[in-house]
Amino acid sequence: MGIFDGIISGFGVALTPMNLLFGFLGALIGTAIGVLPGLGPAATIALLLPITYSIPSPVPAVILMAGIYYGAMYGGSTTSILLNLPGEAASVVTCIDGYKMAQKGRAGAALGIAAIGSFIAGTVAVVGLTLFAPPIAEFALGFGPPEKFALALLGLLMAVTLSGDSTTKGLIIMVLGLLFGTVGIDPISGKSRFDFGVIELQSGFDFVTLAVGVFGVGEIFYNLEQQGAAEIVTTKVGQVFPKMTDWIKARMAILRGTLVGFFIGIIPGGGAVIASLVSYAVEKKVSKHPEEFGQGAIEGVAGPESANNAASSASFIPLLTLGIPSNASIAMIFACLLIKGVTPGPFLIVEHADVFWGVIASMYIGNVMLIILNLPLVGIWVQLLRVPYSILAPVVILFTMIGSYSIANQAFDLYTLIAFGVLGYALRKLKFEAGPLPLAFILGPMIEGAMRQSLLMSGGSFAIFFTRPISMTIVALFALFVMGQIIVSVRRSSRCARVQKAA
Amino acid sequence: MKRKIVSSLVIALVVAFMVPTAFAQDKFPSKPINVIVPFAAGGSSDLLARAVERIWPKFSPQPVVIINKPGGGGVVGTEFVVRSKPDGYTLYLAYGSGHDVVMPHLQKMPYDTYKDLAAVSRLSVHSVAICTGAKSEFNSIKDMVAWAKKENKPITSSVSTKAGAVDITITALGKVAGINIVTIPFAGGADAVTTLAGGHVMIGGGHPSEIMPHIKAGRFKPLAVALPQRDPSLPDVPTLIEQGFNVHTWGSIKGVAAPAATPKEVVEYLDATFKKICEDAEFKKLMVDLAQPIMYQNSADFAKFLQQAYADYGKLIKDLNISIQ
Amino acid sequence: MSKSQSIANLITIALGIFVAYHSYHVLKLGILIIPGAGFLPFLCGLALVVLGIIWRLQPLLFKSPSTAAPAAVRTEAVGEGEPAPLAVSRAKLALAFAATVIYAALFERIGFFLATLLFMLGWQVIVERQRWLKAVIITVLCTVAMYSLFRLLLHVELPSNPFLS
C-alpha cells in the first residue's frame, strides 16, 4: 500500500465515531494528567489498559493511549508556565521563561504560544513520520552508547546556558544535579551509592519529585515568605492571547524547535528532554536579544514546547517501525498491542496496515482536538491565577504531594518532596538559578552509563568516541559550542575591562 | 427466671445471625485480588500478569487487579507482599526472578525469600537466549568461541543488568568455553536487546519474549538457549549443553507467591485456578503471541524447583567468583 | 558576601570534601579505562570544592559584569537587602512548612481524606488566619473536590482511613 493510499485508509479508520470518541477521551484525560504534577501518562495508560480488553480491535485502544500520551505533553506546559511546576522532564525548560512571563502578567500569551507551537510541531512531526518512518528508524538504531554519551553531554552543555549570569553558580547547581543522579544502584557496577542504609533510596530519587519539589514547592515556600502584608503580583492577568508581535518572534522558534525535536526525538531514551534543552540553547544563540532569556522571552517558550511535542510524536517511529519503545508510556502502548496480538515492528505496516495507518491518522486528528481543547482553556487557566494565594498555595502543595505519592505509594516520597522544596527555597534565597538541576539529574546517569558502556565495548580505548561517524559529529558540535562560549565570554570580559579602564 | 430466658434467647439469636455471616465472609474470593508485579509496566513480567488478568475471570468470580510496584530491582514490590495481610488478597507475580534466585547470594535482603513467601504456582520460565546480529559471521556458539580464541580478543555482550540472570549465564559460558566475554550491563532487557539490534555489541543475551520480534524481523540469529532442555517458545534453537558447553541456568522464573502465613485452602484454590488458566486455549494463544512458554507447576513442585534453582545459582556464583562489594 | 551566602558556600565545600572522600574510599574509583562506581561522584566532589572556592573568591578577584553592575536587568524579587516585614512572613513560612511535614506524617496513618481535611483546615486557620466558618467551607469544598478527582475519577490509589476499613 502506497503512502497516500495508506493515509486515506487510515483516516477512514480514524474517523469512525468510536475511534473519534476514544481519541477525544484520550486527549481530555491526557491534558488533565499533564496538568496534574506527578501523575504521568505511563501510569495512567497502565491503569486504563484493562478497559481496552473488552474491545476486540486494537485500533481504538491505541488511539486512546496515544491521545493520553501527547495530551500530557500539552498539559505539562500549563503548570510549568502558571505555577513553575514542571509536569515532566521535557517541561522543565518551559518553566524558565514561561513562569517569568506569567509573573509579568503574560500567562495567556505564553500558554497560547505553547499550545500553538505544540500543534504545529506535533502535526509536522506526524507528517515526517508518515513520509520517512522506516529509514529514520534504522538511523536511530545506529545510536549506540558512544553516540548517546556524546548527545547527552551536548545536552548537559546546553543546560549551562540556563544558568543565568553567574556561570560558577550554574556549574555548582549542575554538579549538584549530577550528584543527585548518582544516588541509588549504579547499573554498571551493581553498587548502591549514597543510600546510607535507606532502602527507598536504592532506586534513586524520582525526577518528578525532584523537579516539582525544587521548582514548584520551593517557589511556594519562597512566595509565602515574600508576601508579608502585600499580595503577590500574580493577580495581574493582562492579555489573554498572544499579540501579533509575539507571533512574529515565535514563528521561527517554532520551526527550529520542530526540527530539533523531530530528529532528537527519534533516538530512544531521553529524546524529549535533550530536544527541549537544545532548542532553548539554539534560540538563545540566534536571538538578537539574548539577555531577554530567563526574563520571559517568548522564544524561550515557543522553541522548547515545539521541540518536546515534535519529539513525542517522533518517539512513535521506533515503536511502529522497529518495535522498540523509547520510553515508559510508549512501552505501555507496546504492551497493549502485544496483548491484542499485534506485534509492532517492521511487519506492522504490512500485517496490520489498518493499525499502522489508523494510529498515524489519529495522531493528526488528536493534535487538532488538542488545540481545540486547549486554546479556549487558556482563558480558564489564566483565571486560575486569580484564586487567592491563601487557597491556591495549599491546594497546589496537596496536588504535588498526591502526585509524588502516586509514583510508588510510599510516604517516603512525601518527605523527599518537602526536602527538595526546602532546597528550592534555599536556592531562590541564595540567588541560584535552579534550572540546570533537574536536567543534570536526568542527563548525568545517561552520560555516565553510556561512557562506561562505551569503554567496556572498546576495551578501555577512548578512541571509540572519535572513530564512529555519528558520535564524531556530535563531539565536533560539542567542541564548536564550547569554543563559541569561550570566545563570547573572553570578548565580554575584555570589553568590560576596556570600559573599566576608560572610566 | 423470665429475664434469664429472654436474655439467653437474645444471645442465641445474635450468635445465630453472627455465625453465618462470619462464615459467609470466608468464601474466598469475595473481593478483587491484588496482584503485585514488582517491575515496570510493559515489561515481560507485567505482560504475563496482564495475560493472566485477562483470562482469570473465566475461572473465578472475582477479578484480579494488577498493581506495578517497581524499585530496587524487584525488592520493593516483593517486600510489600511479604508485609501484607496473609489472606490471599495480595499476591506476588514474578516469583523466581533475578532478585529471588540470584540477589540473595550477593547481598543482604530485607526479607527471607523462601521463608516469608509461599509458592503458589509456576507459570512460565523466561530462559536466557544468546543471539547475535544477522550479519554476524558467527553461526553457532562454536564459531564464536573459535573466533575469540584465534583473534585473542574479547567478545562483547549486552546484558540486562549487572549480576542478573543473563549476566551470570553469559559469564559462565565464557568460563566454560575458556574465552573472555565482556558483559556490558544496560538499563534492563529492552535496552540491552536494542543495543544488539544496532550492532554495537557482538552478542547479546535476552529472554525469548524480548528477542522474538527481532528474530522475526530478521535482525537476530539465535545461537543458543541456556535451559537444560530446549525452550518451547524457541523450539529450533539448540541448548548450550547440546552444543557441548556444560552450562545451564533457569533464567528468570515467573511464578506466583503469597505471604507465608496464607491459609492452605486459599493457596490451593489459587493454584487450581492458575492450573486451569494455563490449560485454557485463549491463554495459550496469548502466551504464544507474547513469546513466553507456559510451564505450569503446582505449589509443592514449584517450591522444590525454586530451591534447586536457587542452589544452582549459588554454585555458579561461587565458581565464577561474582560479587558486588 | 552576605552571611547566608557564606554559610551556603562553606556547606558546598564541605559537601564536596565529603563526597570526594566517600567516593574514593567506599565506592572505589576504578581505573581510567574501567571507571568504578565512585568515579563520577569523586569528580563531582572535587568540582564542588573548586567551584566553592572560586565562588568565595570571585567578588575579590574578578570585576566581571555580573558582580560589578547591579542587577538592573533583573526583574525578579529582591536580593540581599530585603525589606523589613520579613519577620512576620517567616513565621508564616515556618507554619506552612510544619503543616506540610505533619501532613506527610499523617498521610498514611489516618488516610488521605482525613489528612487533607486537617491540612486545609489547619492552613486556613493557622497559616492564613481565616475566619472559622469560611475556613471550614473552603476546607470541605477543596477536600471533597480533590477526593472526587483523584479517587473516584482517576482511580489513583490513596491510603484510606485504617480505622474505618
Coordinates of C-alpha atoms in Angstrom, one line a residue, chain A residues 29 32-33 36 39 47 100 104 165-166 168-169 171-172 175-176 178-179 182 186 189 191-194 196 220-222 224-229 291 295 389-391 393-395 397-399 401-403 405-406 409-411 414-415 418 422 425 428-433 444 448 451-452 455-456 459-462 492-493 496 500, chain C residues 4-5 8 12 15 18-19 22-23 26-28 32-41 44-45 47-48 51-52 54-55 58 63-66 68 73-80 82 85-86 89-90 92-93 96-97 100-101 103-105 107-108 112 116 119-120 123-124 128 130 138 142 146 149-150 154-159:
Chain A
I29 CA -7.6 12.6 30.1
A32 CA -5.7 16.5 32.7
I33 CA -2.9 14.2 33.5
L36 CA -1.6 17.5 37.4
L39 CA 0.7 11.8 37.5
L47 CA -4.5 2.0 34.7
K100 CA 8.6 34.7 34.2
K104 CA 4.7 39.7 34.2
D165 CA 24.5 35.3 34.8
S166 CA 26.8 33.5 37.2
T168 CA 30.1 29.5 38.7
K169 CA 26.8 29.2 40.4
L171 CA 28.1 24.9 37.4
I172 CA 27.6 24.3 41.1
V175 CA 27.2 19.3 39.8
L176 CA 24.6 19.1 42.5
L178 CA 24.8 15.1 38.8
L179 CA 25.3 14.0 42.4
T182 CA 24.2 9.1 41.3
D186 CA 24.7 2.0 39.8
S189 CA 28.7 -2.0 38.8
K191 CA 26.7 -1.0 43.8
S192 CA 24.3 1.2 45.7
R193 CA 25.5 4.7 46.0
F194 CA 24.8 7.3 48.7
F196 CA 23.1 5.4 53.7
I220 CA 5.6 28.4 47.1
F221 CA 7.7 28.5 50.2
Y222 CA 9.6 31.5 48.8
L224 CA 4.9 32.7 51.3
E225 CA 7.8 34.4 52.9
Q226 CA 7.9 37.3 50.5
Q227 CA 4.2 38.0 50.8
G228 CA 4.3 39.8 54.1
A229 CA 1.4 42.1 54.1
E291 CA 19.6 38.9 27.6
Q295 CA 13.3 37.0 32.0
Y389 CA -3.0 32.6 47.2
S390 CA -4.3 31.6 50.6
I391 CA -6.2 28.8 48.8
A393 CA -0.9 27.6 47.8
P394 CA -2.1 24.8 50.0
V395 CA -4.1 23.2 47.1
I397 CA 1.0 21.6 47.7
L398 CA -1.6 19.0 48.1
F399 CA -1.6 18.2 44.4
M401 CA 2.1 15.6 47.5
I402 CA -0.6 13.3 45.9
G403 CA 1.3 13.3 42.7
Y405 CA 2.9 9.7 46.5
S406 CA 1.2 8.1 43.5
N409 CA 2.8 4.6 47.0
Q410 CA 5.3 5.3 49.8
A411 CA 5.2 8.1 52.3
L414 CA 6.4 12.9 50.5
Y415 CA 9.3 13.7 52.8
I418 CA 9.4 18.5 51.1
V422 CA 13.4 23.4 51.1
Y425 CA 13.6 27.7 48.6
R428 CA 16.0 31.0 45.4
K429 CA 17.1 32.9 48.5
L430 CA 20.7 32.5 47.6
K431 CA 20.1 33.8 44.1
F432 CA 20.8 30.5 42.3
E433 CA 19.1 29.6 39.1
G444 CA 24.1 12.6 34.5
E448 CA 28.0 8.2 33.0
M451 CA 30.5 6.4 28.8
R452 CA 31.2 3.3 30.9
L455 CA 34.6 1.9 27.4
L456 CA 33.6 -1.7 28.1
G459 CA 38.2 -2.4 25.9
G460 CA 39.2 0.8 27.5
S461 CA 40.0 2.8 24.4
F462 CA 38.7 6.4 24.3
R492 CA 32.7 40.2 27.1
S493 CA 35.3 40.4 29.8
C496 CA 34.3 45.2 30.3
Q500 CA 36.5 50.0 33.2
Chain C
S4 CA 23.7 33.3 54.3
Q5 CA 25.8 33.1 51.1
A8 CA 26.0 28.1 51.9
T12 CA 29.1 23.4 49.4
L15 CA 29.8 18.6 50.9
F18 CA 32.7 14.5 52.0
V19 CA 31.6 13.2 48.6
H22 CA 33.3 8.7 50.3
S23 CA 33.8 8.1 46.6
V26 CA 33.9 3.4 49.8
L27 CA 32.8 3.4 46.2
K28 CA 36.2 3.0 44.6
L32 CA 40.5 5.3 33.9
I33 CA 39.7 2.7 31.3
I34 CA 37.2 1.0 33.6
P35 CA 35.7 3.7 35.8
G36 CA 34.2 2.4 39.0
A37 CA 31.1 3.5 40.9
G38 CA 33.0 6.3 42.6
F39 CA 34.4 7.8 39.5
L40 CA 31.8 10.4 38.7
P41 CA 30.9 11.3 42.3
C44 CA 31.7 16.0 41.3
G45 CA 33.0 16.3 44.8
A47 CA 34.3 20.1 41.3
L48 CA 32.2 21.3 44.3
L51 CA 33.8 25.8 42.4
G52 CA 33.1 26.7 46.0
I54 CA 36.0 30.2 43.1
W55 CA 32.6 31.4 44.3
Q58 CA 35.0 35.8 42.9
K63 CA 35.3 42.5 38.4
S64 CA 33.0 40.8 35.9
P65 CA 29.8 42.3 34.6
S66 CA 27.6 40.2 36.8
A68 CA 30.1 44.8 39.1
V73 CA 18.2 43.9 34.2
R74 CA 16.7 41.7 36.8
T75 CA 13.0 42.0 37.5
E76 CA 12.7 39.1 39.9
A77 CA 12.1 39.5 43.6
V78 CA 14.5 41.4 45.8
G79 CA 18.0 40.2 46.7
E80 CA 20.3 40.9 49.6
E82 CA 15.2 42.6 52.0
P85 CA 8.2 43.0 57.2
L86 CA 10.0 39.6 56.8
S89 CA 6.1 36.2 56.9
R90 CA 9.0 34.0 58.1
K92 CA 4.0 32.1 58.1
L93 CA 6.5 30.1 56.1
A96 CA 3.2 26.3 56.4
F97 CA 6.3 24.1 56.4
T100 CA 3.3 20.2 55.2
V101 CA 5.5 17.9 57.3
Y103 CA 0.6 16.1 56.5
A104 CA 3.3 13.8 55.2
A105 CA 3.5 12.1 58.6
F107 CA -1.0 10.7 55.3
E108 CA -0.6 7.0 55.6
F112 CA -6.0 10.7 52.6
T116 CA -6.3 16.6 53.7
F119 CA -4.2 20.1 56.5
M120 CA -6.5 22.5 54.7
W123 CA -3.7 26.0 56.8
Q124 CA -6.6 28.3 56.6
E128 CA -3.8 32.3 56.8
Q130 CA -9.0 32.9 58.1
I138 CA -13.1 26.1 51.9
C142 CA -11.4 21.5 48.4
M146 CA -9.7 16.5 45.4
L149 CA -10.9 13.9 41.3
F150 CA -8.2 11.5 42.4
L154 CA -8.7 8.9 38.2
H155 CA -8.7 5.8 40.4
V156 CA -5.4 6.8 42.0
E157 CA -4.5 4.6 44.9
L158 CA -4.6 6.7 48.1
P159 CA -4.4 5.4 51.6

